[in-house]
Coordinates of C-alpha atoms in Angstrom, one line a residue:
M1 CA 49.4 15.1 -105.0
A2 CA 48.2 13.8 -101.6
T3 CA 48.5 10.0 -101.0
A4 CA 45.1 8.3 -100.6
R5 CA 44.4 6.9 -97.1
T6 CA 44.5 3.1 -96.6
I7 CA 41.0 2.0 -95.5
I8 CA 40.7 -0.6 -92.7
K9 CA 37.4 -2.2 -91.9
T10 CA 36.7 -3.9 -88.6
Q11 CA 33.9 -4.4 -86.1
V12 CA 35.2 -2.5 -83.1
G13 CA 37.8 0.3 -83.3
I14 CA 39.5 1.0 -80.0
V15 CA 41.5 4.2 -79.5
G16 CA 43.9 3.6 -76.6
G17 CA 46.1 0.7 -75.9
G18 CA 46.5 0.9 -72.2
P19 CA 45.1 -1.8 -69.8
A20 CA 41.4 -0.9 -70.5
G21 CA 41.7 -0.9 -74.3
L22 CA 43.8 -4.0 -74.4
M23 CA 41.5 -5.9 -72.0
L24 CA 38.5 -5.0 -74.1
S25 CA 40.3 -6.1 -77.3
H26 CA 41.3 -9.4 -75.6
L27 CA 37.7 -10.2 -74.5
L28 CA 36.2 -9.3 -77.9
S29 CA 38.7 -11.5 -79.7
K30 CA 37.9 -14.4 -77.5
Q31 CA 34.3 -14.1 -78.8
G32 CA 35.4 -13.8 -82.4
I33 CA 34.6 -10.1 -82.6
E34 CA 37.1 -8.4 -84.9
N35 CA 38.8 -5.3 -83.4
L36 CA 41.7 -2.9 -84.0
V37 CA 43.6 -1.1 -81.2
V38 CA 45.4 2.2 -81.9
E39 CA 47.8 3.7 -79.3
S40 CA 49.8 6.9 -79.5
R41 CA 52.7 5.7 -77.2
D42 CA 55.2 3.0 -78.0
H43 CA 55.2 -0.3 -76.2
E44 CA 58.4 0.5 -74.2
T45 CA 57.2 3.9 -73.0
I46 CA 54.1 2.3 -71.5
R47 CA 56.1 -0.7 -70.1
N48 CA 58.5 1.6 -68.3
T49 CA 55.9 4.1 -67.0
H50 CA 55.7 3.1 -63.3
R51 CA 52.2 3.3 -61.9
A52 CA 50.9 1.6 -58.8
G53 CA 48.1 -0.8 -59.1
I54 CA 45.8 -2.2 -56.4
L55 CA 43.4 -4.7 -57.9
E56 CA 40.1 -5.8 -56.5
A57 CA 39.6 -9.6 -56.5
Q58 CA 37.2 -9.2 -59.4
A59 CA 39.8 -7.5 -61.5
V60 CA 42.3 -10.3 -60.7
K61 CA 39.6 -12.9 -61.7
L62 CA 39.0 -11.1 -65.0
L63 CA 42.7 -11.3 -65.9
V64 CA 43.1 -14.9 -64.9
D65 CA 39.7 -16.4 -66.1
S66 CA 40.0 -14.7 -69.5
G67 CA 43.4 -16.4 -70.1
V68 CA 45.5 -13.2 -70.1
D69 CA 48.3 -14.6 -67.8
G70 CA 48.7 -16.0 -64.3
R71 CA 51.5 -13.6 -63.3
V72 CA 49.1 -11.6 -61.3
L73 CA 48.8 -14.6 -59.0
T74 CA 52.5 -15.5 -58.8
V75 CA 54.1 -12.0 -59.0
G76 CA 51.2 -10.0 -57.5
D77 CA 51.1 -9.5 -53.7
E78 CA 47.8 -10.3 -52.1
H79 CA 46.8 -8.1 -49.2
E80 CA 44.3 -8.8 -46.5
G81 CA 43.8 -5.3 -45.2
I82 CA 45.2 -1.8 -44.7
D83 CA 46.4 0.2 -41.7
L84 CA 44.8 3.6 -40.9
R85 CA 47.3 5.6 -38.9
F86 CA 46.3 8.9 -37.1
N87 CA 47.3 10.7 -33.9
G88 CA 50.5 8.6 -34.2
E89 CA 48.6 5.3 -33.7
S90 CA 47.9 2.4 -36.1
H91 CA 44.5 1.0 -36.6
P92 CA 44.6 -2.2 -38.7
L93 CA 41.6 -3.2 -40.8
D94 CA 41.4 -6.9 -41.6
F95 CA 39.4 -7.1 -44.9
T96 CA 39.2 -10.9 -44.8
E97 CA 37.6 -10.9 -41.4
L98 CA 35.4 -7.9 -42.1
V99 CA 34.1 -8.7 -45.6
D100 CA 35.9 -11.9 -46.7
A101 CA 37.8 -10.2 -49.5
T102 CA 41.3 -9.2 -50.4
V103 CA 43.1 -6.9 -52.9
T104 CA 46.3 -7.6 -54.9
L105 CA 49.1 -5.2 -55.4
Y106 CA 50.2 -5.5 -59.0
A107 CA 51.7 -2.5 -60.9
Q108 CA 49.7 -1.2 -63.9
N109 CA 52.7 -1.5 -66.2
E110 CA 52.9 -5.2 -65.4
I111 CA 49.2 -5.5 -66.3
F112 CA 50.0 -3.8 -69.6
V113 CA 52.9 -6.2 -70.3
D114 CA 50.6 -9.2 -69.7
L115 CA 47.8 -7.8 -71.8
A116 CA 50.1 -6.7 -74.7
A117 CA 51.7 -10.2 -74.7
A118 CA 48.3 -11.9 -74.8
R119 CA 47.2 -9.8 -77.8
E120 CA 50.5 -10.6 -79.6
R121 CA 50.1 -14.3 -78.7
D122 CA 46.6 -14.4 -80.0
G123 CA 47.3 -12.4 -83.2
G124 CA 45.6 -9.2 -82.1
D125 CA 45.9 -6.1 -84.2
V126 CA 47.5 -3.5 -82.0
R127 CA 49.1 -0.4 -83.6
F128 CA 51.5 1.3 -81.2
S129 CA 53.1 4.7 -82.0
S130 CA 50.1 5.7 -84.0
T131 CA 48.3 9.0 -83.6
V132 CA 44.5 9.5 -84.0
T133 CA 43.8 12.8 -85.7
Q134 CA 40.1 12.7 -86.6
L135 CA 36.8 11.0 -85.6
M136 CA 33.9 11.0 -88.0
D137 CA 30.3 9.9 -88.5
L138 CA 29.8 9.0 -84.8
E139 CA 26.0 9.2 -85.1
T140 CA 25.9 6.8 -88.0
E141 CA 26.1 3.0 -88.2
T142 CA 29.7 3.3 -89.5
P143 CA 31.7 5.5 -87.3
K144 CA 35.2 6.2 -88.6
F145 CA 38.6 7.5 -87.3
V146 CA 41.8 8.5 -89.0
F147 CA 45.2 7.7 -87.6
T148 CA 48.8 8.1 -88.8
D149 CA 51.3 5.4 -88.0
E150 CA 55.0 5.6 -87.0
S151 CA 56.1 5.7 -90.7
G152 CA 53.7 8.6 -91.5
T153 CA 51.2 6.4 -93.4
E154 CA 47.6 7.6 -92.9
F155 CA 44.8 5.1 -92.3
E156 CA 41.0 5.5 -92.1
V157 CA 39.2 2.9 -90.0
H158 CA 35.6 2.0 -90.7
C159 CA 33.9 0.2 -87.8
D160 CA 30.5 -0.6 -86.3
I161 CA 31.5 0.6 -82.8
L162 CA 34.2 3.1 -81.7
V163 CA 35.6 2.9 -78.2
G164 CA 37.6 5.8 -76.6
A165 CA 40.0 4.2 -74.1
D166 CA 42.6 7.0 -74.5
G167 CA 43.1 8.1 -71.0
S168 CA 42.4 11.3 -69.0
R169 CA 43.5 13.6 -71.8
S170 CA 41.1 11.7 -74.1
F171 CA 41.0 13.0 -77.7
C172 CA 37.8 10.9 -78.2
R173 CA 36.0 12.6 -75.3
R174 CA 36.6 16.0 -76.8
Q175 CA 34.9 15.1 -80.0
I176 CA 31.5 14.8 -78.4
P177 CA 29.5 18.0 -79.1
E178 CA 29.1 20.3 -76.1
T179 CA 25.3 20.2 -76.4
N180 CA 25.4 16.4 -75.8
R181 CA 27.7 16.3 -72.7
K182 CA 28.0 17.4 -69.1
D183 CA 31.2 17.4 -67.1
F184 CA 31.5 17.1 -63.3
K185 CA 34.8 17.8 -61.6
V186 CA 36.6 18.7 -58.4
E187 CA 40.1 20.1 -58.4
Y188 CA 42.2 19.3 -55.3
P189 CA 44.6 21.8 -53.8
F190 CA 47.3 19.2 -53.2
A191 CA 49.2 16.4 -55.0
W192 CA 51.3 13.4 -54.1
F193 CA 55.0 13.3 -54.1
G194 CA 55.8 9.7 -55.0
I195 CA 59.0 7.7 -54.8
L196 CA 60.3 4.3 -55.7
T197 CA 63.0 3.0 -53.4
E198 CA 65.2 -0.1 -53.1
A199 CA 64.2 -1.1 -49.6
P200 CA 62.5 -3.9 -47.7
K201 CA 58.8 -3.5 -46.8
S202 CA 58.2 -1.2 -43.8
S203 CA 54.9 -2.9 -43.0
K204 CA 53.0 -6.1 -43.9
E205 CA 50.0 -4.0 -45.1
L206 CA 49.7 -0.5 -46.7
I207 CA 49.7 2.4 -44.3
Y208 CA 47.4 5.4 -44.9
A209 CA 48.5 8.1 -42.5
N210 CA 46.8 11.3 -41.5
S211 CA 49.2 13.7 -39.7
P212 CA 49.4 17.4 -38.9
H213 CA 52.1 17.6 -41.5
G214 CA 50.0 16.1 -44.3
F215 CA 49.0 12.7 -45.6
A216 CA 51.4 9.8 -46.4
L217 CA 50.9 6.4 -48.0
I218 CA 53.4 3.7 -47.3
S219 CA 52.8 1.4 -50.1
Q220 CA 54.8 -1.5 -51.7
R221 CA 55.9 -2.8 -55.0
S222 CA 57.8 -6.0 -54.2
E223 CA 59.9 -7.6 -51.5
S224 CA 62.8 -5.3 -52.5
V225 CA 61.2 -2.2 -54.1
Q226 CA 58.7 0.0 -52.3
R227 CA 56.5 2.9 -53.4
M228 CA 55.6 5.7 -51.0
Y229 CA 53.8 9.0 -51.3
F230 CA 53.4 12.2 -49.2
Q231 CA 51.0 15.1 -49.7
C232 CA 52.6 18.1 -51.3
D233 CA 51.9 21.2 -53.3
P234 CA 50.8 20.5 -56.9
N235 CA 53.7 22.7 -58.2
E236 CA 56.4 21.0 -56.1
N237 CA 59.7 20.5 -57.8
T238 CA 61.2 17.1 -57.2
D239 CA 64.7 18.5 -57.8
N240 CA 64.4 20.4 -54.5
W241 CA 64.1 17.2 -52.5
S242 CA 67.2 15.3 -51.5
E243 CA 66.9 11.7 -50.3
D244 CA 67.6 12.7 -46.7
R245 CA 64.9 15.4 -46.9
I246 CA 62.4 12.9 -48.4
W247 CA 62.9 10.3 -45.8
S248 CA 62.8 12.8 -43.0
E249 CA 59.4 14.1 -44.3
L250 CA 57.9 10.6 -44.7
Q251 CA 59.1 9.6 -41.3
R252 CA 57.6 12.6 -39.5
R253 CA 54.2 11.8 -41.1
V254 CA 54.2 8.4 -39.5
D255 CA 55.9 9.2 -36.2
G256 CA 54.1 8.1 -33.1
P257 CA 54.4 6.8 -29.5
D258 CA 55.1 3.3 -30.9
N259 CA 58.3 4.6 -32.4
F260 CA 57.4 3.1 -35.8
Q261 CA 60.3 3.5 -38.2
L262 CA 60.3 3.3 -42.0
K263 CA 62.8 1.0 -43.7
T264 CA 64.8 3.2 -46.1
G265 CA 67.0 2.7 -49.1
P266 CA 68.2 4.4 -52.3
I267 CA 65.5 6.3 -54.2
F268 CA 65.5 5.8 -57.9
D269 CA 62.3 7.5 -59.0
K270 CA 60.6 10.8 -57.9
T271 CA 57.4 12.2 -59.3
V272 CA 54.6 14.6 -58.4
L273 CA 51.2 13.1 -59.1
K274 CA 48.4 15.6 -59.6
F275 CA 44.8 14.4 -59.5
R276 CA 41.2 15.4 -59.6
S277 CA 37.7 13.9 -59.5
F278 CA 36.0 14.0 -63.0
V279 CA 33.0 12.4 -64.6
R280 CA 31.7 12.8 -68.2
E281 CA 28.0 12.2 -68.7
P282 CA 26.9 10.3 -70.7
L283 CA 29.7 7.9 -71.4
S284 CA 28.5 7.5 -75.0
H285 CA 27.5 9.5 -78.0
G286 CA 26.1 7.7 -81.1
R287 CA 28.3 4.8 -81.7
L288 CA 31.2 6.2 -79.6
F289 CA 31.7 4.7 -76.1
L290 CA 34.1 5.9 -73.4
I291 CA 35.8 3.6 -70.9
G292 CA 38.2 4.1 -68.0
D293 CA 40.0 7.5 -67.6
A294 CA 38.6 8.7 -70.9
G295 CA 35.2 9.0 -69.1
H296 CA 36.1 9.5 -65.5
T297 CA 39.1 9.9 -63.1
V298 CA 39.3 9.5 -59.3
P299 CA 41.9 10.5 -56.7
P300 CA 44.3 7.5 -56.1
T301 CA 43.4 7.5 -52.4
G302 CA 40.6 4.9 -52.8
A303 CA 42.5 2.7 -55.3
K304 CA 39.7 2.7 -57.7
G305 CA 41.1 4.0 -61.1
L306 CA 42.1 0.8 -62.9
N307 CA 39.3 -1.2 -61.2
L308 CA 36.7 1.2 -62.5
A309 CA 38.2 0.9 -66.0
F310 CA 38.0 -2.9 -65.9
A311 CA 34.4 -2.6 -64.6
D312 CA 33.6 -0.4 -67.6
V313 CA 35.2 -3.0 -69.9
K314 CA 33.1 -5.8 -68.5
V315 CA 29.9 -3.9 -68.9
L316 CA 30.7 -2.7 -72.5
F317 CA 32.0 -6.2 -73.5
E318 CA 28.8 -7.8 -72.4
A319 CA 26.8 -5.2 -74.3
L320 CA 28.9 -5.7 -77.5
D321 CA 28.7 -9.5 -77.2
S322 CA 24.9 -9.2 -77.0
F323 CA 24.9 -6.8 -80.0
Y324 CA 26.9 -9.1 -82.2
T325 CA 25.4 -12.5 -81.1
S326 CA 21.7 -11.5 -80.9
K327 CA 21.6 -8.2 -82.9
N328 CA 20.2 -6.6 -79.8
D329 CA 21.4 -3.1 -79.0
T330 CA 19.5 -2.7 -75.7
L331 CA 22.6 -3.3 -73.5
L332 CA 24.6 -0.8 -75.6
H333 CA 22.0 1.8 -75.1
G334 CA 22.1 1.1 -71.3
Y335 CA 25.9 1.0 -71.1
S336 CA 26.4 4.6 -69.8
D337 CA 23.7 4.4 -67.1
K338 CA 24.9 1.1 -65.9
A339 CA 28.6 2.0 -65.8
L340 CA 27.9 5.4 -64.2
K341 CA 26.2 3.8 -61.2
R342 CA 29.5 2.2 -60.2
V343 CA 31.5 5.3 -61.2
W344 CA 29.5 7.5 -58.8
K345 CA 29.8 5.0 -55.9
A346 CA 33.6 5.0 -56.5
Q347 CA 33.7 8.8 -56.8
N348 CA 32.0 9.1 -53.4
F349 CA 34.3 6.6 -51.8
S350 CA 37.5 8.2 -53.3
Y351 CA 36.4 11.7 -52.3
W352 CA 35.6 10.5 -48.8
M353 CA 38.9 8.8 -48.3
T354 CA 40.8 11.8 -49.7
S355 CA 39.0 14.3 -47.5
M356 CA 39.4 12.2 -44.4
L357 CA 43.1 11.5 -44.8
H358 CA 44.6 14.7 -46.2
T359 CA 45.5 17.7 -44.1
P360 CA 43.6 20.9 -45.3
V361 CA 45.9 23.2 -47.2
N362 CA 44.7 26.3 -45.3
A363 CA 45.4 24.5 -42.0
D364 CA 41.8 25.0 -40.9
P365 CA 41.8 23.5 -37.4
F366 CA 38.1 22.7 -37.5
M367 CA 38.4 20.6 -40.7
A368 CA 41.6 18.9 -39.4
N369 CA 39.9 17.9 -36.2
R370 CA 36.7 16.9 -38.0
A371 CA 38.7 14.5 -40.1
L372 CA 40.3 13.0 -37.0
G373 CA 36.8 12.5 -35.5
E374 CA 35.7 10.8 -38.7
L375 CA 38.7 8.4 -38.6
D376 CA 38.0 7.6 -35.0
T377 CA 34.4 6.9 -35.8
V378 CA 35.3 4.6 -38.7
T379 CA 37.9 2.6 -36.8
S380 CA 35.9 2.3 -33.6
S381 CA 32.8 1.0 -35.3
R382 CA 32.6 -2.4 -37.0
Y383 CA 30.0 -1.1 -39.4
G384 CA 32.3 1.8 -40.3
Q385 CA 35.2 -0.6 -40.8
Q386 CA 33.0 -2.9 -43.0
Y387 CA 31.9 0.0 -45.2
L388 CA 35.5 1.0 -45.8
A389 CA 36.5 -2.6 -46.4
E390 CA 33.7 -3.3 -48.8
S391 CA 34.3 -0.2 -50.8
Y392 CA 38.0 -0.7 -50.9
T393 CA 37.9 -4.3 -52.0
G394 CA 35.1 -3.6 -54.5
W395 CA 31.4 -4.1 -55.0
P396 CA 30.0 -7.0 -57.0
H397 CA 29.9 -6.7 -60.8
G398 CA 26.3 -6.9 -61.9

């Protein structure tokens, strides 16, 4: 005889307990809106999944002003610009001088730690190690979903609003009928080979390098741990790369007449990061709303992924706040259109940065030289520099 499901009733059910889902949960709880978060991974797995994070000033403000934690200000590393490097020469862009804005380097797993701690501190209901198996009644006033927790107990959640914040492989997204959705995507013929290394910073600012050998990003993590990437084949095997080979490859992609040298050290993490451009339209169906990677993904070149997710959260939170305080669903109906305006701006910027900085896989000399011409145009024009700086540091929320 099958065991009956335990029924849970809440106002907002959130599938996905990464930064986007937890931030929405945090904001809703501050307004007295009941919510439940269900996440398939366990806390420690997420905490130990190293992912870079470059936060726009507005994302930093959202964390701090909402009372999550101030660690982003004390541990995070504020950056005033980036360095575009091509033809072996560096071209610094000063964001503060160009657009009076900065970004903050703060790893995504650290943001997760802060948000998870804030939800625990405030008595939030977050169920880790719990798998969602079914979504139901999405076009009714009481959407539902079923999940099984770590012990094998099955629950059925009844809510007013259901939010899919379950990442790029979103289960929620797949439950929207094909007749009610349209997908837009671009697959890239390259990936990033990423490393974490115990080494001092090689540069004050991040270096985005275009070279005949392929793209490289000289990023950072802290004063003693650095993150770096170089363009590679999506099927590259990290086991084939020794430390000496990795450092040699990174160095040749930043070599130039100025004899710039990377600061090296032991490598303790290697990964191949595949990526694509993807947008689902619309970002809602009935009472189901998608936020973050569940609805769209961007190449990491433009540093927009987490910032877009937080922008989605802000738009949806304001719509939900209006829905519960004034019983007005106008903003909820407008969520997808409003969020997508920013999504497509970010898609354009991310695609542009990716195309301009990566070396064509087929070694097409026209495309390679065209990209160098574009880099020269951007760096030699104040207007070009301002466009890149404004897009990188983020457009106003509104």
